[in-house]
């Protein structure tokens, strides 16, 4: 029998940016995208994109082998000393891919102080609790969108389990029974279990409070209610996303029963950095080339060319400019250099979408947005008020107002700024 890995759970909890809100400004996490296969089909997931269990549906830049993942962890640890957590969160299901276990073992061997974390749909969890424990994994997230098969039936298209392809009620029952069993086993073992629930208006919104009570009774540590992101090419593409108010009201209600996570950023399967500042693009495509003598990404950050321009673009999907300065909930950050555009991540503003666009609250919101974006040279929006424009310009930030495609807007904004 292997010797049990010692983990200081309290210290790990206090520095885990998802489990402890106060830690998320200080400590970074890294997702290693080593798990491409999935054993179920959620109606909100397009498999060309990242796993919606843990990520906003954006294209993962790469799928890594365990050895490449280890090399990348070395590089990221060197550049981001605040790195505390390494996790597998897709792009498929971690427990449907043997590479998850191999990668975690390699990382545990080389970085014994690192907190290890996984996020799974839970189908294979009961069979793997001991294995995860032996690897030193103490943080397990399970996505459970319903505990009633008649609700779950509407969320999942199929489940592949035990050599069978299940659909309908049978699939739903399996995808309730197995994850709940896994959660119970993890809690008994001493793991910190987080539940992710995708809030799907008209499908599970009325059911979530009941589901939360059931999960609380099993001893889960925290619950994270994520808004549905309707993704093109999925069965739910025509559904609407919940409003910020709907989500908050549900969180408030469920907070009577269990601790709520409210700072989730729905990260990519290859996310790197602080939760609110994804730096994955800095390390993109550095799989096997990111050893000590690695490729382009090993250029020290301070030695970048001076011609680079950093822009914040109000764009919900990264396709078109579609937000005003005062109401865009997300600004995407890009670097423009010698005609090439590189995505550097996004800044999310945690805005109450129902708040009025006038008055004192709105004024404070605009000031906070100016501060959030003040390390950019250009801000691109569909509209902006005089006061906010003046505040940005006082900081030397050029404002470009436009609509249309993001890349066209960036090129035009840089040109206008340099005139
Ligand atoms: Fe990753 Fe998830 Fe571990 Fe965090 S993310 S596997 S628990 S280390 Fe965090 Fe990202 Fe939200 Fe997930 S902000 S999507 S909750
Ligand atoms: Fe997609 Fe994740 Fe659901 Fe699998 S578990 S179908 S990868 S969202």
mmCIF file of N, CA, C and O and ligand atoms in Angstrom, residues 16 18-19 29 31 54 85 87 89 117-119 141 194 224 261 264-267 275, ligand 1:
data_model
loop_
_atom_site.group_PDB
_atom_site.id
_atom_site.type_symbol
_atom_site.label_atom_id
_atom_site.label_comp_id
_atom_site.label_asym_id
_atom_site.label_seq_id
_atom_site.Cartn_x
_atom_site.Cartn_y
_atom_site.Cartn_z
ATOM 1 N N UNK A 16 -6.477 28.650 -1.437
ATOM 2 C CA UNK A 16 -7.138 28.184 -2.669
ATOM 3 C C UNK A 16 -8.055 29.295 -3.185
ATOM 4 O O UNK A 16 -9.026 29.668 -2.513
ATOM 5 N N UNK A 18 -10.407 29.565 -5.291
ATOM 6 C CA UNK A 18 -11.831 29.315 -5.548
ATOM 7 C C UNK A 18 -12.590 29.003 -4.262
ATOM 8 O O UNK A 18 -13.743 29.402 -4.100
ATOM 9 N N UNK A 19 -11.944 28.318 -3.345
ATOM 10 C CA UNK A 19 -12.629 27.922 -2.107
ATOM 11 C C UNK A 19 -12.627 29.030 -1.061
ATOM 12 O O UNK A 19 -13.463 29.033 -0.163
ATOM 13 N N UNK A 29 -4.110 30.040 -9.791
ATOM 14 C CA UNK A 29 -4.320 28.630 -10.114
ATOM 15 C C UNK A 29 -3.962 28.421 -11.585
ATOM 16 O O UNK A 29 -3.950 29.341 -12.389
ATOM 17 N N UNK A 31 -4.807 25.604 -14.746
ATOM 18 C CA UNK A 31 -5.478 24.412 -15.261
ATOM 19 C C UNK A 31 -4.577 23.773 -16.310
ATOM 20 O O UNK A 31 -4.126 24.453 -17.233
ATOM 21 N N UNK A 54 -16.149 23.980 -15.871
ATOM 22 C CA UNK A 54 -15.223 24.863 -15.203
ATOM 23 C C UNK A 54 -14.746 26.002 -16.082
ATOM 24 O O UNK A 54 -13.845 26.700 -15.696
ATOM 25 N N UNK A 85 -2.268 26.429 -6.867
ATOM 26 C CA UNK A 85 -3.158 25.309 -7.189
ATOM 27 C C UNK A 85 -2.958 24.882 -8.639
ATOM 28 O O UNK A 85 -2.964 25.724 -9.543
ATOM 29 N N UNK A 87 -4.778 22.297 -11.355
ATOM 30 C CA UNK A 87 -6.034 21.555 -11.457
ATOM 31 C C UNK A 87 -6.224 20.985 -12.854
ATOM 32 O O UNK A 87 -5.677 21.504 -13.835
ATOM 33 N N UNK A 89 -9.392 20.525 -15.289
ATOM 34 C CA UNK A 89 -10.795 20.940 -15.423
ATOM 35 C C UNK A 89 -11.212 20.854 -16.880
ATOM 36 O O UNK A 89 -11.897 21.715 -17.400
ATOM 37 N N UNK A 117 -6.209 19.861 -7.547
ATOM 38 C CA UNK A 117 -7.653 20.075 -7.590
ATOM 39 C C UNK A 117 -8.199 19.460 -8.883
ATOM 40 O O UNK A 117 -7.504 19.464 -9.904
ATOM 41 N N UNK A 118 -9.395 18.937 -8.848
ATOM 42 C CA UNK A 118 -10.019 18.507 -10.104
ATOM 43 C C UNK A 118 -11.481 18.950 -10.139
ATOM 44 O O UNK A 118 -12.101 19.192 -9.100
ATOM 45 N N UNK A 119 -12.010 19.008 -11.338
ATOM 46 C CA UNK A 119 -13.419 19.336 -11.527
ATOM 47 C C UNK A 119 -14.011 18.314 -12.489
ATOM 48 O O UNK A 119 -13.545 18.168 -13.617
ATOM 49 N N UNK A 141 -14.272 19.289 -7.286
ATOM 50 C CA UNK A 141 -15.505 19.958 -7.693
ATOM 51 C C UNK A 141 -16.331 18.988 -8.530
ATOM 52 O O UNK A 141 -15.800 18.322 -9.426
ATOM 53 N N UNK A 194 -16.663 20.886 -3.614
ATOM 54 C CA UNK A 194 -17.403 22.044 -4.135
ATOM 55 C C UNK A 194 -18.365 21.531 -5.208
ATOM 56 O O UNK A 194 -18.017 20.630 -5.970
ATOM 57 N N UNK A 224 -21.357 26.585 -5.993
ATOM 58 C CA UNK A 224 -21.105 27.652 -6.967
ATOM 59 C C UNK A 224 -22.209 27.598 -8.024
ATOM 60 O O UNK A 224 -22.293 26.629 -8.779
ATOM 61 N N UNK A 261 -20.177 30.197 -3.279
ATOM 62 C CA UNK A 261 -19.078 30.854 -3.993
ATOM 63 C C UNK A 261 -19.705 31.902 -4.896
ATOM 64 O O UNK A 261 -20.612 31.606 -5.658
ATOM 65 N N UNK A 264 -16.703 33.241 -8.842
ATOM 66 C CA UNK A 264 -16.247 32.379 -9.940
ATOM 67 C C UNK A 264 -16.135 33.156 -11.244
ATOM 68 O O UNK A 264 -16.948 34.022 -11.533
ATOM 69 N N UNK A 265 -15.148 32.827 -12.039
ATOM 70 C CA UNK A 265 -14.934 33.502 -13.326
ATOM 71 C C UNK A 265 -15.196 32.586 -14.523
ATOM 72 O O UNK A 265 -14.852 32.935 -15.645
ATOM 73 N N UNK A 266 -15.730 31.417 -14.284
ATOM 74 C CA UNK A 266 -16.011 30.471 -15.377
ATOM 75 C C UNK A 266 -14.818 30.359 -16.323
ATOM 76 O O UNK A 266 -14.881 30.699 -17.501
ATOM 77 N N UNK A 267 -13.738 29.869 -15.739
ATOM 78 C CA UNK A 267 -12.472 29.913 -16.488
ATOM 79 C C UNK A 267 -12.343 28.837 -17.563
ATOM 80 O O UNK A 267 -13.041 27.837 -17.564
ATOM 81 N N UNK A 275 -7.784 34.617 -10.584
ATOM 82 C CA UNK A 275 -9.077 34.320 -11.199
ATOM 83 C C UNK A 275 -9.551 35.432 -12.131
ATOM 84 O O UNK A 275 -10.129 35.177 -13.171
HETATM 85 FE FE1 LIG B 1 -9.844 25.154 -11.216
HETATM 86 FE FE2 LIG B 1 -12.231 24.707 -10.314
HETATM 87 FE FE3 LIG B 1 -10.127 23.859 -8.950
HETATM 88 FE FE4 LIG B 1 -10.716 26.453 -9.080
HETATM 89 S S1 LIG B 1 -11.547 26.911 -11.191
HETATM 90 S S2 LIG B 1 -10.740 23.162 -10.955
HETATM 91 S S3 LIG B 1 -11.950 24.844 -8.121
HETATM 92 S S4 LIG B 1 -8.717 25.532 -9.406
HETATM 93 FE FE5 LIG B 1 -12.682 28.500 -9.761
HETATM 94 FE FE6 LIG B 1 -12.598 28.867 -12.311
HETATM 95 FE FE7 LIG B 1 -14.872 29.154 -11.063
HETATM 96 FE FE8 LIG B 1 -13.794 26.801 -11.344
HETATM 97 S S5 LIG B 1 -13.085 30.406 -10.807
HETATM 98 S S6 LIG B 1 -14.508 28.110 -12.963
HETATM 99 S S7 LIG B 1 -14.657 27.654 -9.505
#
